[in-house]
XYZ file of C-alpha atoms in Angstrom:
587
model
C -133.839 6.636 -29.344
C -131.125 7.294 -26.507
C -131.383 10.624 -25.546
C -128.144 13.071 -24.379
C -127.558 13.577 -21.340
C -127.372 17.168 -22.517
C -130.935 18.144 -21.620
C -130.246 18.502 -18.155
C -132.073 21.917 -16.744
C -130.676 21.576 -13.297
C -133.385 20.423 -11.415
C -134.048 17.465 -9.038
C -134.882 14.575 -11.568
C -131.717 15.113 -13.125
C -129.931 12.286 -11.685
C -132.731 9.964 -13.003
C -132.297 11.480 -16.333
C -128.327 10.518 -16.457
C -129.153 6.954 -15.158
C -131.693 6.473 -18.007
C -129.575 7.862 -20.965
C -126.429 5.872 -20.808
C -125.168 4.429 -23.981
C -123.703 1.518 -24.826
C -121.373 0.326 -27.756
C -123.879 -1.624 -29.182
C -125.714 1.801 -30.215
C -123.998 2.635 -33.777
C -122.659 5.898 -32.540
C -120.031 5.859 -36.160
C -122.860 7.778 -37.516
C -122.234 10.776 -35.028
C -120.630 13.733 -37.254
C -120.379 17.325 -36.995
C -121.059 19.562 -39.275
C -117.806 21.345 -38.551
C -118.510 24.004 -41.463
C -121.269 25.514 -39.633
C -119.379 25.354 -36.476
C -115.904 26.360 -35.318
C -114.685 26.808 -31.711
C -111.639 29.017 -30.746
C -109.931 27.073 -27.466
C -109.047 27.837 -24.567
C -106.264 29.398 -23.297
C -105.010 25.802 -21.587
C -106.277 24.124 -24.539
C -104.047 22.728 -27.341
C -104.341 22.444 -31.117
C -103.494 18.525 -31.740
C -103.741 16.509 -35.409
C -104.518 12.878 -34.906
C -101.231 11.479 -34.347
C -102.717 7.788 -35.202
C -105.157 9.104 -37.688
C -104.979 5.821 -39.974
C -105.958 3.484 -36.829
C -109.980 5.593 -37.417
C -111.780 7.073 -34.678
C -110.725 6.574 -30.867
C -114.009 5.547 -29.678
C -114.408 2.834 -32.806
C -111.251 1.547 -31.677
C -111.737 1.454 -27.973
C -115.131 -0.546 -28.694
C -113.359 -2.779 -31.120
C -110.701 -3.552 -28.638
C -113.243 -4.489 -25.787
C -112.140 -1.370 -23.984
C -115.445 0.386 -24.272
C -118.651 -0.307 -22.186
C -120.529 2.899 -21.766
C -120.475 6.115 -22.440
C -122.611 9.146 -20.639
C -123.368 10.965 -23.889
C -123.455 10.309 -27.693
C -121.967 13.992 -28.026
C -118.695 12.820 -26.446
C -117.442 11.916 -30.209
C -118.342 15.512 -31.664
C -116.411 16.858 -28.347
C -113.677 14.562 -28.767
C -113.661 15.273 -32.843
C -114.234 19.486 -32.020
C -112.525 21.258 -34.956
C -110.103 24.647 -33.483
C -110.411 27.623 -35.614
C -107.225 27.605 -37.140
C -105.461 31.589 -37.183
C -102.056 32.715 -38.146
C -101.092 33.676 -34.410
C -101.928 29.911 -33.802
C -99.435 28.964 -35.843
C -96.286 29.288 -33.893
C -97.735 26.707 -31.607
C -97.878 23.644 -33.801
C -94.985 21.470 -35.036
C -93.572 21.866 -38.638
C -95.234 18.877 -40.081
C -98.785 19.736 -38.160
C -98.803 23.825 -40.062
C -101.088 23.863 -42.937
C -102.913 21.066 -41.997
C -106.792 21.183 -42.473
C -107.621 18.375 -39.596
C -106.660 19.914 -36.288
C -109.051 19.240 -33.474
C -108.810 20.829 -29.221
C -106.671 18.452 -26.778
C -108.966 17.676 -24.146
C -108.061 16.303 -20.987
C -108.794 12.438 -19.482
C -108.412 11.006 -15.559
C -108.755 7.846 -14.426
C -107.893 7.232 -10.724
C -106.404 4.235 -8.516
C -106.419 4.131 -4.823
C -103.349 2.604 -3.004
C -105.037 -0.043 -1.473
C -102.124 -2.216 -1.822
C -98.462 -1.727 -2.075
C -98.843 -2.322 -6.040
C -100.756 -2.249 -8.948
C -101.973 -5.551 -10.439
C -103.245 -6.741 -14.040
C -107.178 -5.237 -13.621
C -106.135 -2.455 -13.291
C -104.473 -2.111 -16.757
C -107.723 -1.581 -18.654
C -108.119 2.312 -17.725
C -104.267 2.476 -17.940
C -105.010 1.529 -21.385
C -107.565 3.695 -21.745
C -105.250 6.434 -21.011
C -102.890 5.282 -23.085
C -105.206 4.976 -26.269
C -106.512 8.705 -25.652
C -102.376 9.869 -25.606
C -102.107 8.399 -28.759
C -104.520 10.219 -30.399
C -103.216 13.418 -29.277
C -104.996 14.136 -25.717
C -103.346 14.370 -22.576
C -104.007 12.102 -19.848
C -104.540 12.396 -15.849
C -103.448 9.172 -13.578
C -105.165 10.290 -11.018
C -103.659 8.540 -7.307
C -106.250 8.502 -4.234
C -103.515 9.757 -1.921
C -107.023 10.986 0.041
C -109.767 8.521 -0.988
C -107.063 5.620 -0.454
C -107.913 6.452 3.551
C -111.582 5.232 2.902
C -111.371 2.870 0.283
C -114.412 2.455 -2.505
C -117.257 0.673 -2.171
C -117.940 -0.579 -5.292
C -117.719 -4.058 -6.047
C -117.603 -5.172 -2.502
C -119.595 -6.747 0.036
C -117.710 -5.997 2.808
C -115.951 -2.726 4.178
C -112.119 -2.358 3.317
C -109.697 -2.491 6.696
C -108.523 0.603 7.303
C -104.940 1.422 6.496
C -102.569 2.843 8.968
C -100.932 6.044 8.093
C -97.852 5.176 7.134
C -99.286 2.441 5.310
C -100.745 4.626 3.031
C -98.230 6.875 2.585
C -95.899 3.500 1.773
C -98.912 2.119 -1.064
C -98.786 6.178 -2.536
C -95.129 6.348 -2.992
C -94.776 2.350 -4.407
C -98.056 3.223 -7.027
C -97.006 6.390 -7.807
C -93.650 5.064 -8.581
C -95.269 2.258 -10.633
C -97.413 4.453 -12.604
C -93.984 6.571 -13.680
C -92.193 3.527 -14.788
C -95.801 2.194 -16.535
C -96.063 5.327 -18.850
C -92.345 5.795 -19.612
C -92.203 2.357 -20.789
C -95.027 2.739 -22.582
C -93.777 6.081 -24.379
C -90.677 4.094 -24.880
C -92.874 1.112 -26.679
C -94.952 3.935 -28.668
C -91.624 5.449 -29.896
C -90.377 2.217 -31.115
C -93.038 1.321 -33.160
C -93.492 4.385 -34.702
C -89.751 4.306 -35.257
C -89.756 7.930 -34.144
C -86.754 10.177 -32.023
C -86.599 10.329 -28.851
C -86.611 13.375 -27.077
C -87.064 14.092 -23.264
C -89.096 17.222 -22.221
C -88.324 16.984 -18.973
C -87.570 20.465 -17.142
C -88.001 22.152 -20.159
C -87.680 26.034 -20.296
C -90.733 26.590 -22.491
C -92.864 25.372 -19.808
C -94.767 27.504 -18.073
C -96.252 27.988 -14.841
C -99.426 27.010 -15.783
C -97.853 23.712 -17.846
C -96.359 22.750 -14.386
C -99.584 23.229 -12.813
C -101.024 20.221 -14.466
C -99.085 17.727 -12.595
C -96.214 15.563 -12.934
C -95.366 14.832 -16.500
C -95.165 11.012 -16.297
C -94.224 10.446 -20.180
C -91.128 12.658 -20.530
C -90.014 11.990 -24.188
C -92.590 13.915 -26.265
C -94.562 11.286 -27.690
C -96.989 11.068 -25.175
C -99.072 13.050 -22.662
C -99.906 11.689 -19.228
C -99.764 13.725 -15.854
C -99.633 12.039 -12.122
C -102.044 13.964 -9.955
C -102.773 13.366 -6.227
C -106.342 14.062 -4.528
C -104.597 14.660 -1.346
C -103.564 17.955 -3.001
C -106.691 19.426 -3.057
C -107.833 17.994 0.015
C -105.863 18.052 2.703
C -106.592 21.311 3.410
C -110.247 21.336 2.904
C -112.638 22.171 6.303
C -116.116 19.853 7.058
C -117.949 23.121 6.531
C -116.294 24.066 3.487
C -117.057 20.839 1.664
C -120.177 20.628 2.813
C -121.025 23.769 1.648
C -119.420 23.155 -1.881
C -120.441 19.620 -2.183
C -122.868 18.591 0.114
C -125.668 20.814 -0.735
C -125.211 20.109 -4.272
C -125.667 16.046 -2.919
C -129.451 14.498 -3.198
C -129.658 11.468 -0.511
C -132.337 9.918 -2.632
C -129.764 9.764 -6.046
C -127.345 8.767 -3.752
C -129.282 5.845 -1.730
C -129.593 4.361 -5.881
C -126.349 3.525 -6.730
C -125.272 0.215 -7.041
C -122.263 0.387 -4.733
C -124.995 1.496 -1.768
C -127.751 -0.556 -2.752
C -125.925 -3.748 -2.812
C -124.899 -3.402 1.062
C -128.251 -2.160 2.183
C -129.852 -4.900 4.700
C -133.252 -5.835 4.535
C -135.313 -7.711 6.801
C -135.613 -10.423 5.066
C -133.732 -11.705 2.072
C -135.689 -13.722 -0.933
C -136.418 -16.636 1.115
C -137.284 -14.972 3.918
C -134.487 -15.163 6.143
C -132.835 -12.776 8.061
C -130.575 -10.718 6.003
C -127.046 -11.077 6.976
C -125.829 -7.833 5.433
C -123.617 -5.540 7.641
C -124.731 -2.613 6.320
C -122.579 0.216 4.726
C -120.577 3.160 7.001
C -121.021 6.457 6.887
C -117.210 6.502 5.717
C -117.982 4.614 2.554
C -121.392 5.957 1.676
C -119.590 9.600 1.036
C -116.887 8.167 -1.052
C -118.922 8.799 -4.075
C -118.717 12.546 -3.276
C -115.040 12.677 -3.161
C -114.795 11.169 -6.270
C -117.186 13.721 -7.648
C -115.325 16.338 -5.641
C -111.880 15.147 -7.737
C -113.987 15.503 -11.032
C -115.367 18.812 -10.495
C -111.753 20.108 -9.312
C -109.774 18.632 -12.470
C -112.863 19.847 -14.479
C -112.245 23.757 -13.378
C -108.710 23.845 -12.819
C -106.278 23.883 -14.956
C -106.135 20.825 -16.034
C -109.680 21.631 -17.512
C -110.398 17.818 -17.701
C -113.978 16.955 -19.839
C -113.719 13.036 -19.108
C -113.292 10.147 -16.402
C -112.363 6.750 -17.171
C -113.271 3.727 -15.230
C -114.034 0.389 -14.912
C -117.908 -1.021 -15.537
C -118.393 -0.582 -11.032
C -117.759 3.381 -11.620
C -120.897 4.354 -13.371
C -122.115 5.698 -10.264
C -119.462 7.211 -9.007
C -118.656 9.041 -12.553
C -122.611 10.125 -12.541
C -122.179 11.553 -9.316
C -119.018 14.076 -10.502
C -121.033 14.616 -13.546
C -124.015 15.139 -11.577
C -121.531 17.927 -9.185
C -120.238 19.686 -12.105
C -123.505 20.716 -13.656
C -125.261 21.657 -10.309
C -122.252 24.172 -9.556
C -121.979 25.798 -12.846
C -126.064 25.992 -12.265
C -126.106 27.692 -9.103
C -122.472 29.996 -10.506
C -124.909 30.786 -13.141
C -128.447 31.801 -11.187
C -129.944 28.299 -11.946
C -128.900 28.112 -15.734
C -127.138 25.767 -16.938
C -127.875 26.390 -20.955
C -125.486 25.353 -23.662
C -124.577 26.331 -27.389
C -126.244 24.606 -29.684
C -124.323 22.396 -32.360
C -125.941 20.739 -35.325
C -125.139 17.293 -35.292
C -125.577 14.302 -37.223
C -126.886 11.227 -36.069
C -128.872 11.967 -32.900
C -132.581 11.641 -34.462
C -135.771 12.944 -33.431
C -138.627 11.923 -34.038
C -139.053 12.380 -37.766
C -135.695 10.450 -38.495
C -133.823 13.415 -39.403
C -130.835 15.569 -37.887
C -131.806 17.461 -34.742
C -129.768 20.540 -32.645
C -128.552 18.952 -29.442
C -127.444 21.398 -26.551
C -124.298 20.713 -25.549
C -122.279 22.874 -22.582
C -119.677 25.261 -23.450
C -117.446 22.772 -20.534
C -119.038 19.811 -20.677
C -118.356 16.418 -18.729
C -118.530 12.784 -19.703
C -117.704 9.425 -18.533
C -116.770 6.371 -20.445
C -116.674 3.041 -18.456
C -114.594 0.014 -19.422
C -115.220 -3.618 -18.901
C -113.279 -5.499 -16.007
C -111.072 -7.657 -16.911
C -111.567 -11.349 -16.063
C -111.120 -15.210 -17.215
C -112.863 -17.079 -19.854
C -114.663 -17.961 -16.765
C -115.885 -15.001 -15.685
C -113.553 -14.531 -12.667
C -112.355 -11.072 -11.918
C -108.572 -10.338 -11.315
C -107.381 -8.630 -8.204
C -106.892 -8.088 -4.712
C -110.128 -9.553 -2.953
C -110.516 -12.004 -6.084
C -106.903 -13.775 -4.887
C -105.600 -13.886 -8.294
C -103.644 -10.688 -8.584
C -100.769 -10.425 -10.993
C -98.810 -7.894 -9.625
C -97.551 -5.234 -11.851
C -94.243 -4.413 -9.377
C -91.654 -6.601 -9.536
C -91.316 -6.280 -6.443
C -93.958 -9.331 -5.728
C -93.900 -10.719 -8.601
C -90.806 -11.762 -10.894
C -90.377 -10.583 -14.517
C -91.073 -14.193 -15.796
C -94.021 -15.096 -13.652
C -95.795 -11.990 -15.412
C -94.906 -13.338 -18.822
C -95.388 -16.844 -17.986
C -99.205 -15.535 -16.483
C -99.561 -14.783 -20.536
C -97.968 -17.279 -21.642
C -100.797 -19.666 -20.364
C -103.983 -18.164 -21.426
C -106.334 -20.544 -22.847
C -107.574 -19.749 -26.909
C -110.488 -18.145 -25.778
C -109.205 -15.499 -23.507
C -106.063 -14.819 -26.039
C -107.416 -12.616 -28.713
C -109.429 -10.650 -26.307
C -106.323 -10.042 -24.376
C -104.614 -9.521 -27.269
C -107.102 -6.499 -28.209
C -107.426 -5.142 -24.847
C -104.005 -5.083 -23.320
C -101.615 -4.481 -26.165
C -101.131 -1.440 -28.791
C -101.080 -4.266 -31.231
C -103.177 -2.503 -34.427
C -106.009 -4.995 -35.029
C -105.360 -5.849 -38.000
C -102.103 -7.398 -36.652
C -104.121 -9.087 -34.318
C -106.405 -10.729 -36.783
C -103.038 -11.667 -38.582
C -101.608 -13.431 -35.573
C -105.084 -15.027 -34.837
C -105.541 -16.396 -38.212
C -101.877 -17.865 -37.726
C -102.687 -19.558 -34.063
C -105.876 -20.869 -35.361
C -104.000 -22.786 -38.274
C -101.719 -24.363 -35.783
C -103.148 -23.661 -31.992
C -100.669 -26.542 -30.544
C -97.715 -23.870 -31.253
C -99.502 -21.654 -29.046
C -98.277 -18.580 -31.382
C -101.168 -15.777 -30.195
C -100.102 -16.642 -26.749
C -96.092 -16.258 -27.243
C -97.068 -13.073 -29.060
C -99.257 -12.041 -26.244
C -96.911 -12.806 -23.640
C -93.953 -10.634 -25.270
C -95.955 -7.676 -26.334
C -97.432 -7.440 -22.950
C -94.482 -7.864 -20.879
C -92.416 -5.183 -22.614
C -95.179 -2.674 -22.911
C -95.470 -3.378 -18.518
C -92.524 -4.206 -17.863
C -90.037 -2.810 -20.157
C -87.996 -4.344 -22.925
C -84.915 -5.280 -20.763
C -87.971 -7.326 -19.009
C -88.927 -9.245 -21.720
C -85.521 -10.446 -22.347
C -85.179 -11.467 -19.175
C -87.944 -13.626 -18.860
C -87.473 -15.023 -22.087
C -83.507 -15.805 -20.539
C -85.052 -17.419 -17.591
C -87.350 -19.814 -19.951
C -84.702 -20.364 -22.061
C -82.511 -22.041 -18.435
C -85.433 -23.912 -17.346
C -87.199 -25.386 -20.564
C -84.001 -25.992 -22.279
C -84.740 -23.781 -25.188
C -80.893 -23.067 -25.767
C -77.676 -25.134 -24.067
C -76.994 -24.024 -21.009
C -73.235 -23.713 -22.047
C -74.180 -20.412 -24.507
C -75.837 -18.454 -21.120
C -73.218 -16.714 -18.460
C -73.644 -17.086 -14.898
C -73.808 -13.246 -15.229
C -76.944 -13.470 -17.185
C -78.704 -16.141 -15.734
C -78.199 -14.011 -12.043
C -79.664 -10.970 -13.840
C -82.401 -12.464 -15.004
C -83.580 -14.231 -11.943
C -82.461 -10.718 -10.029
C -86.199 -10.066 -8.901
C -87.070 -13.833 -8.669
C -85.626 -15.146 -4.807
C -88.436 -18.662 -4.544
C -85.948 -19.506 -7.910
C -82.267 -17.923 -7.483
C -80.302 -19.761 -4.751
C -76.693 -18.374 -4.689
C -73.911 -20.309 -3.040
C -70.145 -18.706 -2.545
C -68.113 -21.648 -3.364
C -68.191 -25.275 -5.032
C -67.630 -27.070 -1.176
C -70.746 -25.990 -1.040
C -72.117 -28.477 -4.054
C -69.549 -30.825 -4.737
C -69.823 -33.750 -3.059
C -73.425 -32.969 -0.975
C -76.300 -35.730 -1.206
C -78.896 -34.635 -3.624
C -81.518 -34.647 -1.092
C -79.537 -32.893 1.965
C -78.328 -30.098 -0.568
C -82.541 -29.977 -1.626
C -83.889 -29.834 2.409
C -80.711 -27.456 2.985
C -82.003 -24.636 0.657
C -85.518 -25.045 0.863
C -86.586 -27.125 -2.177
C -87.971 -29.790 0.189
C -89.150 -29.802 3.948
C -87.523 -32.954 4.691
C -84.910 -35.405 3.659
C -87.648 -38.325 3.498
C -90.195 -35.951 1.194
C -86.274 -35.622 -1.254
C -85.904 -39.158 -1.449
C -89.553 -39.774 -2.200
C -89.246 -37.839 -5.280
C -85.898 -38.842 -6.256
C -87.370 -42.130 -6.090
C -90.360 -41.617 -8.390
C -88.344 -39.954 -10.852
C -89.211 -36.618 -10.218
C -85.684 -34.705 -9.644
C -83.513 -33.883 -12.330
C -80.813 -31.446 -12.863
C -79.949 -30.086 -16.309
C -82.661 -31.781 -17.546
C -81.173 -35.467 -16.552
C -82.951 -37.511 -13.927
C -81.927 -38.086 -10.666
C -81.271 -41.948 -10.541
C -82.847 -43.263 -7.106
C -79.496 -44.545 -4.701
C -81.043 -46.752 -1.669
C -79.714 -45.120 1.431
C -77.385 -44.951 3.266
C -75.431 -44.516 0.272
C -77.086 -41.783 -1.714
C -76.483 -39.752 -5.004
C -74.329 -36.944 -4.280
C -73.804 -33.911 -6.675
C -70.823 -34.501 -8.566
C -69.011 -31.395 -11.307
C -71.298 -33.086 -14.317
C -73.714 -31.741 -12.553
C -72.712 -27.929 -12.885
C -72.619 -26.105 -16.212
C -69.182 -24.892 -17.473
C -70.521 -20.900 -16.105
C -71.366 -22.313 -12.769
C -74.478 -22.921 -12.427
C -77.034 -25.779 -12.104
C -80.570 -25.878 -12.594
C -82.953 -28.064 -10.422
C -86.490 -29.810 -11.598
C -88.588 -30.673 -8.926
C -92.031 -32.472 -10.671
C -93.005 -30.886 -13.643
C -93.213 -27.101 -12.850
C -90.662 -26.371 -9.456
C -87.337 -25.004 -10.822
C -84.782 -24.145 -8.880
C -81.576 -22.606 -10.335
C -78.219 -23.023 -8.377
C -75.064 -20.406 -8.985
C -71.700 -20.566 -7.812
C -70.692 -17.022 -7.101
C -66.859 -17.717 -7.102
């Protein structure tokens, strides 16, 4: 029997209580229900009256599980608070949309974070996974928090490393905030824009509308600004930059026990010894003072969102954050215990599913605000290999770094086993779709058909639909999918816009017509030297529009000739069997 987290009293063995009641997917938490007969809760004034906008795809938690998305959660009792029936009355009415009035299934919005620090100047791939988890909670109605570490960033989180971050400048900083926050606005718009597509519904932008209020504004940026979906940008530097040493350790610090905080993982795993298994000196640098009190800033941001406005009730994170989200949850409790005179006591709700002893339905406690955390899985290979910064495998989300068809290309080539798992985790594919495309790949894997669909779903949900096209333009140039004669020079320069190692652009045909192969290959770059050129001409590995590059014995060499130029002006280059270069004529 897993029991809630719930039962906390307040008291110093609390923390060991939270780190001993975690669940995990594998406990059959579909057989939570409320008995929402016996109990009905009137919302808060910031709270929302929502109907399951995705009601047919089941429960959210079922589906983040079944999508790989779900690791842990803090508390069985996070379904009945996700699933909390509002007391419906006629002066509630007014605030629900024509189709939602009558309905019997309405249930509170509650509120979501998950936070990034701008460690770099972009977003890449791993960190997708709570972007989808944000996504996924949208979609069924609650609004969602992208929460940037525009104070946190300055330190850097421990978790997951074995070394300290370097310390960034600044302006440094302030550069990673503004490029992330940018690519979180362009993220959620596209994926509204996706979401609104499929559904097949309007499109309607909210943006600076009049019926928001002060308090709407309060809740941050609205990064999804047609209607269909909820997500806010907040910035921890907000509600930091003015805070005083003594005032946080007053507010924080006291609440802080050295001994819960010495466990975590993130601590623990940077802790010398004096001597390691085998008994040699431990090499371990230690952990800095700097690091070992991020976890209370990130329990700082979770107690602020949780009494603000926002009045947010979850965190998302990946499967390193347990610790961190324990310590927030940890925060939150000990200051409503000490507002309180040491109480902490919650209503009680009959629930279904939590057991005692006897096998039947016991009353678990549950807090009037409560908090929980969910972690997800990271994302890695089929071999267990983690993407990001330190990992040296980043995909870059910004296109910026990386071109529109090296991220759909990255798809593209993901082996079987990694496919459907991508598939579930990092598209709004519904499952059963997936299964569909699965059982069609697994008929005929040489067509690689689950990949193709990966790479296009992905891409446009990223990247954006004009993306996709794109990078399906640029494999259609070098792969020889279509003639070359159907695509414009216009098109083929668009699409390789964001893609320099690929685009070369020349201003005239002197500049071709007549030039050696391998001068005009060392003079932009496709080669270091003219002897390296004429080693590959000569084993047959240059062509141009897909013809070979017959070897000429020096001195008198192949030169580029107008057969060698597509009717729009441009060539393209094959250098072994993956180097493409694509040549355009701008006049």
């Amino acid at each position: 029997m897993v029991r809630s987290l719930l039962t906390w009293r307040g008291n110093a063995s609390s923390a060991a209580r939270l780190s001993s009641n975690l669940v995990s997917p594998s406990t059959k938490t579909s057989t939570l229900r409320v008995r929402s007969k016996r109990y009905r809760s009137t919302p808060s004034q910031s709270s929302q009256l929502i109907s399951n906008p995705d009601a047919s795809a089941g429960d959210l938690l079922e589906e983040l599980e079944s999508r790989g998305l779900l690791q842990q959660v803090t508390s069985r009792s996070l379904r009945y608070h996700l699933r909390t029936p509002a007391k419906k009355l006629d002066s509630d009415q007014q605030h629900l949309n024509p189709e939602e009035q009558g309905r019997e299934e309405l249930f509170i919005q509650r509120t979501v974070y998950a936070g990034v620090d701008p460690s770099a100047r972009s977003l890449h791939v791993g960190n997708l996974l709570p972007l989808m988890g944000l996504l996924h909670f949208a979609r069924y109605g609650h609004r969602g928090l992208a929460l940037i570490g525009g104070a946190t960033g300055s330190i850097g989180d421990p978790s997951g490393r074995s070394t300290e971050r370097s310390a960034l400048s600044h302006d440094e900083l302030n550069q990673n905030v503004d490029s992330i926050t940018t690519q979180l606005r362009q993220f959620f718009q596209k994926a509204e824009e996706y979401v609104a597509r499929r559904r097949g519904g309007s499109w309607t932008s909210v943006a600076g509308s009049e019926s928001q209020g002060q308090e709407e504004r309060n809740l941050g940026e609205r990064l999804t600004k047609g209607g269909v979906l909820d997500v806010r940008l907040v910035n921890n530097l907000d509600w930091t930059k003015g805070l005083g040493v003594l005032e946080f350790l007053s507010e924080v610090g006291r609440h802080a026990r050295v001994t819960t905080m010495l466990s975590r993982d993130s601590v623990k795993s940077r802790m010398p010894s004096l001597k390691d298994e085998e008994g040699k000196e431990d090499s371990k640098e230690g952990l800095s003072f700097t690091e070992f009190s991020y976890q209370l800033l990130q329990a700082y941001d979770f107690s602020v969102l949780h009494r603000g406005d926002w009045k947010c009730s979850i965190q998302l994170g990946g499967s390193d954050q347990m610790g961190n989200i324990m310590a927030g949850i940890d925060l939150i409790r000990r200051q409503r215990a000490a507002a309180s005179g040491g109480s902490a006591e919650g209503e009680e709700v009959e629930v279904e599913g939590i057991s005692g002893e006897d096998g039947k339905a016991t009353k678990l406690k549950t807090y009037k605000d409560p908090a929980f955390g969910i972690t997800m899985p990271l994302l890695t290979t089929s071999t267990g290999a983690k993407f990001g910064k330190s990992a040296g495998n980043a995909i870059w989300i910004s296109d910026e770094l990386l071109s529109d068809y090296d991220f759909y290309q990255f798809f593209l080539r993901s082996k079987d086993d990694e496919v459907e798992r991508y598939l579930k985790s990092l598209t709004l594919l519904p499952l059963a779709e997936v299964e569909r495309i699965m059982r069609s790949h697994n008929d005929r894997p040489y067509q690689r058909f689950a990949q193709r669909m990966l790479a296009e779903e992905v891409t446009e949900l990223v990247r954006g639909k004009e993306a996709l096209e794109r990078a399906e333009t640029v494999s259609k140039v070098i792969f020889g999918k279509e003639r070359l004669e159907n695509l414009t020079k216009e098109k083929v320069v668009d699409a390789l816009r964001n893609d320099p190692k690929r685009l070369i652009l020349i201003d005239s045909t002197k500049e071709f017509l007549g030039v050696e192969v391998t001068k005009f290959m060392v003079t932009h770059g496709m080669v270091p030297s003219r002897a390296e050129a004429r080693r590959m001409v000569k084993a047959g590995g240059v062509y141009i529009n897909n013809v070979q590059v017959k070897y000429v014995k020096p001195p008198s060499e192949r030169p580029l000739v107008k057969a060698d130029l597509t009717k729009q002006g441009f060539s393209v280059f094959r250098l072994g069997k993956t180097d493409h270069k694509v040549v355009v004529i701008r006049s």
